[in-house]
XYZ file of N, CA and C in Angstrom:
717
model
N -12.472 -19.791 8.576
C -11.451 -19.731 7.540
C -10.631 -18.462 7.688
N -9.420 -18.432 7.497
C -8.676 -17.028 7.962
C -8.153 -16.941 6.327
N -7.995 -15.461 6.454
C -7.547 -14.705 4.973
C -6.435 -13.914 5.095
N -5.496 -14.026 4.298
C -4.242 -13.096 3.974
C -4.420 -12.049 2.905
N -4.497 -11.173 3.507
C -4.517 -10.335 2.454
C -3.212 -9.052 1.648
N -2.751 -9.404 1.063
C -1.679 -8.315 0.750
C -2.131 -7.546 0.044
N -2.058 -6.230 0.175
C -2.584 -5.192 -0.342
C -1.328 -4.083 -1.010
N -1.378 -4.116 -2.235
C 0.545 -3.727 -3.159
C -0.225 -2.072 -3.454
N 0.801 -1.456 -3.075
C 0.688 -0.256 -3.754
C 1.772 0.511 -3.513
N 1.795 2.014 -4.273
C 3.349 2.638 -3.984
C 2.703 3.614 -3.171
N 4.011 4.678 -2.626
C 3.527 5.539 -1.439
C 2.624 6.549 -1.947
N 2.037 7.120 -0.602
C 0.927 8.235 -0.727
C 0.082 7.884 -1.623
N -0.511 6.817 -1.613
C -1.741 5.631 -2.364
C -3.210 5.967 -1.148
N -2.994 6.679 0.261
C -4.383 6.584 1.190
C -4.332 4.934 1.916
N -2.564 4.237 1.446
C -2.433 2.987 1.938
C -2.530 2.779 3.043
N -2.091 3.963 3.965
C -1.976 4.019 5.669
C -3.543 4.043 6.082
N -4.386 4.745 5.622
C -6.006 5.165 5.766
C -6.662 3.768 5.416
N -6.187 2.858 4.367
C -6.971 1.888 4.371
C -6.331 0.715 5.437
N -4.862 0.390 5.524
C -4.817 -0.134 7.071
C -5.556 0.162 8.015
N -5.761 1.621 7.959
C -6.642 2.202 9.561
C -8.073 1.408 9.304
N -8.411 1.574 8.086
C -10.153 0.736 7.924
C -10.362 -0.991 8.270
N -8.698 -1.427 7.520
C -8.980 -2.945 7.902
C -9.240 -3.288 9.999
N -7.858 -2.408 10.139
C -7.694 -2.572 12.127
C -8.584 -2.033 12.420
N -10.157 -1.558 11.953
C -11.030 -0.923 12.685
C -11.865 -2.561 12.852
N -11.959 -3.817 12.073
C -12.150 -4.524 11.934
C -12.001 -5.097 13.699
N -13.250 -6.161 13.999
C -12.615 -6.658 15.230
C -12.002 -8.098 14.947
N -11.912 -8.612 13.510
C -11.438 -9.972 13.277
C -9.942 -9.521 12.466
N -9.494 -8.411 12.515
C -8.469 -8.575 11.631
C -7.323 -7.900 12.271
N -5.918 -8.364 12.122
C -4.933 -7.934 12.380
C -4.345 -7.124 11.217
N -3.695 -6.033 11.580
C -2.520 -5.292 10.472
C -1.285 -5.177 11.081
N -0.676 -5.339 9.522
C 0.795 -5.461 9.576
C 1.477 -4.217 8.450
N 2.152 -3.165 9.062
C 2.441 -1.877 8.254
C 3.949 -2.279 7.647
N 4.038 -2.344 6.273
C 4.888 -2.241 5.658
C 6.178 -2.799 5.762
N 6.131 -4.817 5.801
C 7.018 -4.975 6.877
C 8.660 -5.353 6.044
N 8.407 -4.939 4.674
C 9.794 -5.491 4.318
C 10.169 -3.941 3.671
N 10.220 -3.133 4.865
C 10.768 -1.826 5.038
C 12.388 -1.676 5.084
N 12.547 -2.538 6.466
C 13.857 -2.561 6.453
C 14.835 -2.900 5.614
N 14.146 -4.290 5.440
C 15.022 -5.031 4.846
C 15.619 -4.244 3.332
N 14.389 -3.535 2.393
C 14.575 -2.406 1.728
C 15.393 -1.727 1.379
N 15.148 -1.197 2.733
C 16.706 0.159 3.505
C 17.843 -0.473 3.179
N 18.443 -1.575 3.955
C 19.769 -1.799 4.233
C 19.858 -2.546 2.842
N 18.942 -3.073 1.790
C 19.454 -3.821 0.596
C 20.054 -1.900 -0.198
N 19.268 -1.452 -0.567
C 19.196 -0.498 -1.467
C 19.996 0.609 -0.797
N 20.084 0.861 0.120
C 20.726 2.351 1.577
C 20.088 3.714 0.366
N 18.594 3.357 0.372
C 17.858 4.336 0.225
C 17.908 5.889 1.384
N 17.968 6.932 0.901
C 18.380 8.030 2.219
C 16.822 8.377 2.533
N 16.059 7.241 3.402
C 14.832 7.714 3.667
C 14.689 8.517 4.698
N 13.900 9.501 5.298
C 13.845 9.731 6.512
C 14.303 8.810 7.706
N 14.811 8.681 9.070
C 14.635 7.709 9.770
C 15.244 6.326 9.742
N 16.426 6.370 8.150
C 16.259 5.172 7.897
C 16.771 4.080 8.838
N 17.960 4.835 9.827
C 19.045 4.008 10.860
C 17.405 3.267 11.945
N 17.180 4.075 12.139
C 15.954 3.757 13.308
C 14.842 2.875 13.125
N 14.806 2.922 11.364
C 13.968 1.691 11.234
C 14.320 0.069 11.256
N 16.018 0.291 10.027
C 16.346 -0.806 10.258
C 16.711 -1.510 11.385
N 17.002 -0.310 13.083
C 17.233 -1.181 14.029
C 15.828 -1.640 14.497
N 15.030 -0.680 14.554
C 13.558 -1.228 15.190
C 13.009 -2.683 14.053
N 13.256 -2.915 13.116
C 12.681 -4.215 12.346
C 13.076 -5.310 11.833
N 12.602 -6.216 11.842
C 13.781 -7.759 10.899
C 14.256 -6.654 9.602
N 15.216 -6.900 9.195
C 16.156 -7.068 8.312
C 16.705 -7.956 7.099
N 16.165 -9.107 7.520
C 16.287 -10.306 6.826
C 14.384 -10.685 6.087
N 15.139 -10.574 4.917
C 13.858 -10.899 3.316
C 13.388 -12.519 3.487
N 13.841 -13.302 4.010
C 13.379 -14.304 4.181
C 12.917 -14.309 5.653
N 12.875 -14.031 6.519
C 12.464 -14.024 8.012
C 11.334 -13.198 8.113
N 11.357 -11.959 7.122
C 10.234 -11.660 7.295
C 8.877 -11.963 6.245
N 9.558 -12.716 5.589
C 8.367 -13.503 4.338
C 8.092 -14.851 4.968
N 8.554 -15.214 6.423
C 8.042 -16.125 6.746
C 7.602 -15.827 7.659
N 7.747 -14.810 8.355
C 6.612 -14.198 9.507
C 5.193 -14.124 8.539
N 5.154 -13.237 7.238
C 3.788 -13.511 6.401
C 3.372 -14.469 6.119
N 3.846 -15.493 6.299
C 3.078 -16.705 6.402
C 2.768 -17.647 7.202
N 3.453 -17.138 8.827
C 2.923 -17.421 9.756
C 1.400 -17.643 10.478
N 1.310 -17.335 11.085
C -0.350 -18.102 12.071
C -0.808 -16.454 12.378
N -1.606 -16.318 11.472
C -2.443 -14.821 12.373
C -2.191 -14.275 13.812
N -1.654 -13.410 13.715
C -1.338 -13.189 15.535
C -2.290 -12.635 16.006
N -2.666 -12.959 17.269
C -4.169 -12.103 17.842
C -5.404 -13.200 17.995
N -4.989 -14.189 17.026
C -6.185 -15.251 16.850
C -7.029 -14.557 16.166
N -6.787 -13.523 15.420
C -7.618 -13.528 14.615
C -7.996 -14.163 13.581
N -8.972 -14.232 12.442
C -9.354 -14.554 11.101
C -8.740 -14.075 9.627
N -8.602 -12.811 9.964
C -8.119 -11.826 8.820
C -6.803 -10.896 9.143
N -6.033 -10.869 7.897
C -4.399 -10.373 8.515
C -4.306 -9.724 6.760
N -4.898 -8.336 7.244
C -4.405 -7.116 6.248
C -2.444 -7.161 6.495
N -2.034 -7.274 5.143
C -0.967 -6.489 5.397
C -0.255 -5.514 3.887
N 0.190 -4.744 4.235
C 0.143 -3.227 3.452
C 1.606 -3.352 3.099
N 1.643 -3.768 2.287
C 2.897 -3.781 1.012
C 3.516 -2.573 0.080
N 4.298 -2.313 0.173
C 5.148 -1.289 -0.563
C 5.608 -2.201 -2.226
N 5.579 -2.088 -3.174
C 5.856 -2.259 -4.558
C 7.358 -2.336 -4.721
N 7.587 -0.980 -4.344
C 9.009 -0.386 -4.743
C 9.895 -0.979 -3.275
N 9.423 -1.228 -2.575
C 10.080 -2.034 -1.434
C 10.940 -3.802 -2.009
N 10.387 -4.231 -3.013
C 10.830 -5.224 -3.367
C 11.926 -5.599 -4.327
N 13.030 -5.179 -3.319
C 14.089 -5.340 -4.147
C 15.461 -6.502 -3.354
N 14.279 -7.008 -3.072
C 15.611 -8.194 -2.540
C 14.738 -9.740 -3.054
N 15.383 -10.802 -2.760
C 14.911 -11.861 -3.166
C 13.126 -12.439 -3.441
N 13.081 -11.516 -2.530
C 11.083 -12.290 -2.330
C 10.578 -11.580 -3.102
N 9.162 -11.858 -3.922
C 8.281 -11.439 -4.817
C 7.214 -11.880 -4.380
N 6.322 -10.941 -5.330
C 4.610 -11.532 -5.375
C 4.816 -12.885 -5.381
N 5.458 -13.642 -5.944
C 5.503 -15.085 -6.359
C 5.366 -15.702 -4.853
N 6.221 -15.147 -4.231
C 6.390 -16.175 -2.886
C 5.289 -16.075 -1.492
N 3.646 -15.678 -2.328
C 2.976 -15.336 -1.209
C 1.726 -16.145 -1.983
N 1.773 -17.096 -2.900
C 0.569 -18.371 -2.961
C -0.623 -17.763 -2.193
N -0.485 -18.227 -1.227
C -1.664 -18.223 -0.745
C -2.602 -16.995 -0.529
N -1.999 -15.792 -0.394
C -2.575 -14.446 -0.206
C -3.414 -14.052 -1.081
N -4.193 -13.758 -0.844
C -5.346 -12.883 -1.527
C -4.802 -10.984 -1.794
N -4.726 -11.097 -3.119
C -3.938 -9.870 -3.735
C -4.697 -8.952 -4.488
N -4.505 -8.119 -3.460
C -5.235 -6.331 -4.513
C -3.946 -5.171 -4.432
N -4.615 -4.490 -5.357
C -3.763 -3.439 -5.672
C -4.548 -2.162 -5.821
N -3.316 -1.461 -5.254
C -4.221 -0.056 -4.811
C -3.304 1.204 -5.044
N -4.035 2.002 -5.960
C -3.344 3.024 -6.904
C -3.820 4.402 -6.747
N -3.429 4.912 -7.672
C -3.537 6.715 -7.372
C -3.084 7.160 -8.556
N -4.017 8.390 -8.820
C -3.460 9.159 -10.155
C -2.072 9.816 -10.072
N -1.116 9.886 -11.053
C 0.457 9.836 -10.286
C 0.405 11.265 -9.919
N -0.276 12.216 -10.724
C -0.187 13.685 -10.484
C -0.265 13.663 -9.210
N -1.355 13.308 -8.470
C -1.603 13.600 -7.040
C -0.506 12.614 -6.043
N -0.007 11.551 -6.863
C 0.912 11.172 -6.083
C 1.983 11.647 -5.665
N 2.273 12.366 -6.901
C 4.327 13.204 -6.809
C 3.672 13.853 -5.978
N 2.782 14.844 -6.220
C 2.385 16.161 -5.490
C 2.726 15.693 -3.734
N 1.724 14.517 -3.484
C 2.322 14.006 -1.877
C 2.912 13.388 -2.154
N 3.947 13.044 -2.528
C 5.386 12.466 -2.118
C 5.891 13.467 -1.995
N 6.408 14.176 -2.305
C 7.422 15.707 -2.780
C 7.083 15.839 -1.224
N 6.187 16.289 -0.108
C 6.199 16.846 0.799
C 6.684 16.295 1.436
N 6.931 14.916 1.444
C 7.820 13.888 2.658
C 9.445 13.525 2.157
N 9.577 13.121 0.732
C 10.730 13.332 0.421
C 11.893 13.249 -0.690
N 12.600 13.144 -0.737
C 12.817 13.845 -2.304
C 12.690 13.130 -3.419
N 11.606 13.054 -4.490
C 11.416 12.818 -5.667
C 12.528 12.729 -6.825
N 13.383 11.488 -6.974
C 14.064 11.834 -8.334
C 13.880 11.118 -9.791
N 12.386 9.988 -9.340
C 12.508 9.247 -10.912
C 11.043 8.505 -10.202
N 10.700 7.793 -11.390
C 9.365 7.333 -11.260
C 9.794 5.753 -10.690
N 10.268 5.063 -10.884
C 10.808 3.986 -9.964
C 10.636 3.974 -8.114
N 10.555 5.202 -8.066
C 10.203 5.333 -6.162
C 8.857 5.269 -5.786
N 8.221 5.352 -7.643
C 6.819 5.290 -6.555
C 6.046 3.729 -7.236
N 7.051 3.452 -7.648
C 6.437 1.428 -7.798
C 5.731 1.338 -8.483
N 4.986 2.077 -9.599
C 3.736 2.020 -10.994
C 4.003 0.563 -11.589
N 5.989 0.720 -11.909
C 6.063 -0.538 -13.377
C 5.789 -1.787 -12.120
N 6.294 -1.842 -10.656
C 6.132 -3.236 -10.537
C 5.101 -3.448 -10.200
N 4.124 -2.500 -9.728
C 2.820 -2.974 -9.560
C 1.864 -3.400 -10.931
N 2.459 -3.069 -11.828
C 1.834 -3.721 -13.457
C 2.221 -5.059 -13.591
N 3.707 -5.246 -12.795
C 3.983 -6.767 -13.671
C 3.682 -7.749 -12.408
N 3.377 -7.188 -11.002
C 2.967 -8.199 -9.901
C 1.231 -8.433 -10.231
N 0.148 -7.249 -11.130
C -0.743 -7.475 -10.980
C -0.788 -8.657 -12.397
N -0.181 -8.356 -13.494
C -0.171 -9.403 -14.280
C 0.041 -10.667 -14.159
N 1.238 -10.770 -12.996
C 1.062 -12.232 -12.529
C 0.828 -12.760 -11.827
N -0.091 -12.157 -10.811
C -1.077 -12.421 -9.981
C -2.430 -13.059 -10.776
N -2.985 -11.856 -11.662
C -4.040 -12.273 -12.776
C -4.336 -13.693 -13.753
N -2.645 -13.879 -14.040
C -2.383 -14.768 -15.072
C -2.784 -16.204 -13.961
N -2.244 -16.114 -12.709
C -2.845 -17.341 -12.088
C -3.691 -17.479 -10.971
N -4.682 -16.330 -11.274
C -6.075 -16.443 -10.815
C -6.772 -16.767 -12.061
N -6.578 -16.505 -13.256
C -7.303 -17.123 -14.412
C -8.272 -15.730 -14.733
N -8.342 -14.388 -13.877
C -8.663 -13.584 -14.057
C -7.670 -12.240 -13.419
N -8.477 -11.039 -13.536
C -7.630 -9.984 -13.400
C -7.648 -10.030 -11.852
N -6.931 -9.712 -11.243
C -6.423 -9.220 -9.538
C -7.595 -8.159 -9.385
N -7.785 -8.082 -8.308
C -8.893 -6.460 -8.041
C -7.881 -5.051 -7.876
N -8.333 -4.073 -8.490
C -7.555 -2.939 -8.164
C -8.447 -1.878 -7.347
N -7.890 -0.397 -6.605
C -8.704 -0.242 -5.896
C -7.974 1.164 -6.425
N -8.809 2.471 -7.083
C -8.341 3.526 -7.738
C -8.917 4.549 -6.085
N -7.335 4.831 -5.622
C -7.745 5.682 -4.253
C -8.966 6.788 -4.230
N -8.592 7.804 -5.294
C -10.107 8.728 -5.615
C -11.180 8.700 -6.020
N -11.249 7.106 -6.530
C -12.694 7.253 -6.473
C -13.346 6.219 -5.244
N -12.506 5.629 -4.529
C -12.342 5.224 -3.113
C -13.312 6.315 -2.335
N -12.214 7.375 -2.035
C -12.165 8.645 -1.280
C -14.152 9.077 -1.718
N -14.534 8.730 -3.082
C -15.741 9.744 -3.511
C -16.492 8.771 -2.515
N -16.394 7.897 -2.462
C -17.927 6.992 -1.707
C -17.207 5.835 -1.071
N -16.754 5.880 -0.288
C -15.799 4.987 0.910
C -16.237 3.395 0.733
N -18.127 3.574 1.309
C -19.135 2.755 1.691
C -18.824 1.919 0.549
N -19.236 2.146 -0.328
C -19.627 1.611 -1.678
C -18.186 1.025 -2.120
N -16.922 1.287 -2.206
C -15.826 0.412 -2.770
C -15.117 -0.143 -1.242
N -15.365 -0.078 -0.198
C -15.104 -0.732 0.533
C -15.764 -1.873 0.558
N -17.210 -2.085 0.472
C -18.180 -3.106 0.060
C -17.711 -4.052 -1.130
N -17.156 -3.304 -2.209
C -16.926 -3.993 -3.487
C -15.802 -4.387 -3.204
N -14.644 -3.918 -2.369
C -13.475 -4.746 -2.146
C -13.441 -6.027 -1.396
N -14.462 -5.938 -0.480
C -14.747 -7.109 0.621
C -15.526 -8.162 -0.033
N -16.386 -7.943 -0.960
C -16.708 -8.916 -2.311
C -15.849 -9.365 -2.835
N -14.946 -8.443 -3.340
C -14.428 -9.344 -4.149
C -12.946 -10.418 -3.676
N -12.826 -9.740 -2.397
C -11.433 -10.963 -1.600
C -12.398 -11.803 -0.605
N -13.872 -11.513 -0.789
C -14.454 -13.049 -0.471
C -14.608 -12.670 1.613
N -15.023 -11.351 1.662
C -14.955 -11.718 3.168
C -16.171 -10.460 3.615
N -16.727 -10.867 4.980
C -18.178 -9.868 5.372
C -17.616 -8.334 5.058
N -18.780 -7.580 4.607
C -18.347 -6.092 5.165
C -19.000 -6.075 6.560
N -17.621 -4.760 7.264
C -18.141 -4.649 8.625
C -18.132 -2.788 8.440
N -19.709 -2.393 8.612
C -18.939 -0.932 8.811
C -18.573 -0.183 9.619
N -17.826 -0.963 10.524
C -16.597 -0.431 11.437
C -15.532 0.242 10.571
N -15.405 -0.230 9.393
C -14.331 -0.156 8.725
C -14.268 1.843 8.573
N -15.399 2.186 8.147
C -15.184 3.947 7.674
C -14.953 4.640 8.746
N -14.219 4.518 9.877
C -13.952 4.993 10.908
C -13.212 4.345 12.075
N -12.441 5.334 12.847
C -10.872 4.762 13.468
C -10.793 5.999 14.379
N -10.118 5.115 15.455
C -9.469 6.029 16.479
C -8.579 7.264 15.992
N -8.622 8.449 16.217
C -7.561 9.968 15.652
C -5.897 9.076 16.363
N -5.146 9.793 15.928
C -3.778 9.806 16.265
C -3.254 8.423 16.221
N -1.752 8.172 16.732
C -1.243 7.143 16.367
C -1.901 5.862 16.619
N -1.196 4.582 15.865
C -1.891 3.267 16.586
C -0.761 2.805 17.015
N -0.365 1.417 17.179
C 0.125 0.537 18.081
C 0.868 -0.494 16.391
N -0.159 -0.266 15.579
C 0.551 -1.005 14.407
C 1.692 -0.441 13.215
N 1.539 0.827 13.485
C 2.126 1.893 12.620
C 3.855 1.302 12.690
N 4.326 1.842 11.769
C 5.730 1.069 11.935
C 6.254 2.670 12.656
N 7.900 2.521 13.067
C 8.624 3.808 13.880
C 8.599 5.163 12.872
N 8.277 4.594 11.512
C 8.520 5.663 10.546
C 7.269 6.478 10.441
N 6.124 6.204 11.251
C 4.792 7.165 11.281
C 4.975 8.315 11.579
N 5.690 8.574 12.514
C 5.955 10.285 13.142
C 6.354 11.376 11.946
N 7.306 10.606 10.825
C 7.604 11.108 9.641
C 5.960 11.311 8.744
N 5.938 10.042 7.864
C 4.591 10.008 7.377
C 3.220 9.856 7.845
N 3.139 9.942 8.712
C 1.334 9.518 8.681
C 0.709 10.518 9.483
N 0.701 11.963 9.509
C 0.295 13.063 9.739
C -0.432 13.651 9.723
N -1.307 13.137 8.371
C -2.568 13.310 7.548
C -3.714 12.142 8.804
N -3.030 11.078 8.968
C -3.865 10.061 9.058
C -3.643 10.167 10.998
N -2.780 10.917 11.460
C -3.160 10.536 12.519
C -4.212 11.462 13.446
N -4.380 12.863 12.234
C -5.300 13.661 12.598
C -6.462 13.503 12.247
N -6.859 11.927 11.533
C -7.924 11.485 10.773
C -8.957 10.389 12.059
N -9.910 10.591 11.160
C -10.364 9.335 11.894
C -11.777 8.835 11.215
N -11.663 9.133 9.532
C -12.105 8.281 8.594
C -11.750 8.678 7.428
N -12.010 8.403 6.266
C -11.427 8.795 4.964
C -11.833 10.418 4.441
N -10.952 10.735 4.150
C -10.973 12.198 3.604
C -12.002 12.617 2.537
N -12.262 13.788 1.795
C -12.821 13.596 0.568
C -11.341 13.610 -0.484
N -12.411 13.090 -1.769
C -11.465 13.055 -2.375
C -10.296 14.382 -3.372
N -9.059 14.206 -3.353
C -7.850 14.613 -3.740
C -8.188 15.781 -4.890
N -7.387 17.050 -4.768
C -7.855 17.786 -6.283
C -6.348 17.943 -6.559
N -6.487 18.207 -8.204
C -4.863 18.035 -8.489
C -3.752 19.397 -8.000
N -2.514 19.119 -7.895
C -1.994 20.436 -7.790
C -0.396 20.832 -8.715
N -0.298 21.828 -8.912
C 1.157 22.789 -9.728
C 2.072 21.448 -9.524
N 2.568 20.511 -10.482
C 3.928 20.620 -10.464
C 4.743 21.015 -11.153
N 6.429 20.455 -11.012
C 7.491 21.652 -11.696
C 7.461 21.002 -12.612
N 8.265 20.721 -13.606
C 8.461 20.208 -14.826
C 9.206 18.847 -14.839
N 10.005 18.953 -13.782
C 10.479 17.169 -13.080
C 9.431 16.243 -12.812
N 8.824 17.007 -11.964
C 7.494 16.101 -11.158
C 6.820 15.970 -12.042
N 6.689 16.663 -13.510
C 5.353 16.365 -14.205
C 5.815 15.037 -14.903
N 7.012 15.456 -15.540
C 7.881 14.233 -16.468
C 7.585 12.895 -15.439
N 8.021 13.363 -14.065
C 7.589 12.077 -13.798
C 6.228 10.428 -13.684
N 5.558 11.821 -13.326
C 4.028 11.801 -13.067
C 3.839 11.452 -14.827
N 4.058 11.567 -15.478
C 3.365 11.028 -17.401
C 4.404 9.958 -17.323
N 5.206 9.568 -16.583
C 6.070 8.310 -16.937
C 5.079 7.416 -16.420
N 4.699 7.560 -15.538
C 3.610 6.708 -14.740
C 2.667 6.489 -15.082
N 2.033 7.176 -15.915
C 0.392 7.284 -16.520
C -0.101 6.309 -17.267
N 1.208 5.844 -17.763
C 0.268 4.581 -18.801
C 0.040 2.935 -18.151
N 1.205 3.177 -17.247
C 1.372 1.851 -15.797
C -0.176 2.357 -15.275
N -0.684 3.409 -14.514
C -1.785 3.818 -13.703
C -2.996 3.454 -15.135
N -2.745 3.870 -16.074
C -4.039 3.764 -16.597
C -4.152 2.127 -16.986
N -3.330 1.385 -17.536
C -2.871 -0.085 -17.535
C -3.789 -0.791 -16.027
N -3.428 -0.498 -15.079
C -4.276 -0.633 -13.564
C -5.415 -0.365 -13.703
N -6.377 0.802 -13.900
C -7.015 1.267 -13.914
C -8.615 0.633 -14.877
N -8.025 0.032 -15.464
C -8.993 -1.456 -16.238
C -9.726 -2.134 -15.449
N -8.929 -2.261 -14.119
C -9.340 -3.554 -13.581
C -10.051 -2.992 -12.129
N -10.221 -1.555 -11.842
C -10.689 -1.689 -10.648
C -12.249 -2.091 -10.658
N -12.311 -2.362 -9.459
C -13.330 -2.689 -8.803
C -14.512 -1.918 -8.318
């Protein structure tokens, strides 16, 4: 039986670190963040890189929501793929992925602004995807007949073993513990925009401990309490 898994969260979530755990997998393929582009050129967000991504990737919101529902590439069984929240601003939604098996994976926002701010510029709580990851997990929930699984990154980070186990329960598939450990430096799945972000993770080669909070200014905090009641709203349901 093969599994789709979309995994929603906003940036600097430890989202890149848990791709690295699924591709440590020998049955599973990953797919990094693939309606990036399309993103870019809807919104002409000033991301790092952004010219270089949209030429390196589809572009088109329907071409690449039908690559996600294509045939596992690799022949594999299992096809992690790592979703951006705030990426969804063109036609496709949670709605248009039926069949996927859907978790959500969060972070206390304090520690989020704190890493975002280092990659790039912070101006409102909308960049880091809290409200739509509340209303994709609600209606995800509403037609599973129960709540979606959520996956709270720090207490992830405290005991890897143990909520990696409880995540693989609960989307219904073996634990392998290949998963708490990965090749250092880049992979082959990373999208062109890794050289920017994934810095942390390419000097990694299993999960960190977990996050302590740090100083922000008075922007970043406003932002970070806009978020808090979306994160704690999430935070019900992890796993």
């Amino acid at each position: 039986m093969s599994v789709r898994i979309a995994m929603w969260s906003g940036p600097r979530n430890i989202s890149t670190a848990m791709m690295r755990s699924f591709s440590a997998r020998s049955d599973c393929h990953v797919t990094d963040e693939p309606f990036y582009g399309a993103y870019l050129k809807t919104t002409g967000e000033p991301h790092a890189m952004a010219a270089e991504i949209m030429s390196d990737m589809d572009v088109d919101w329907q071409s690449v929501a039908a690559t996600m529902h294509g045939p596992i590439p690799d022949g594999k069984t299992l096809w992690y793929q790592k979703h951006m929240s705030h990426h969804m601003e063109g036609p496709i939604s949670v709605d248009d992925f039926p069949e996927h098996c859907h978790v959500f994976l969060v972070r206390d926002p304090d520690l989020m602004v704190a890493s975002y701010r280092q990659k790039n510029d912070l101006r409102d709580a909308k960049q880091l995807g809290f409200e739509r990851l509340v209303e994709y997990h609600g209606r995800i929930s509403e037609k599973m007949g129960r709540p979606a699984p959520v996956v709270d990154s720090n207490r992830l980070l405290a005991n890897p073993e143990r909520g990696l186990r409880a995540l693989c329960q609960a989307i219904g598939i073996v634990w392998d513990p290949a998963m708490l450990s990965w090749q250092k430096g880049p992979h082959p799945s990373d999208g062109i925009w890794a050289s920017h972000w994934y810095n942390a993770v390419w000097n990694s080669t299993g999960f960190g401990k977990p996050t302590a909070p740090s100083e922000l200014t008075m922007l970043e905090q406003q932002i970070a309490d806009e978020c808090r009641p979306h994160y704690d709203d999430l935070t019900r349901y992890c796993i």
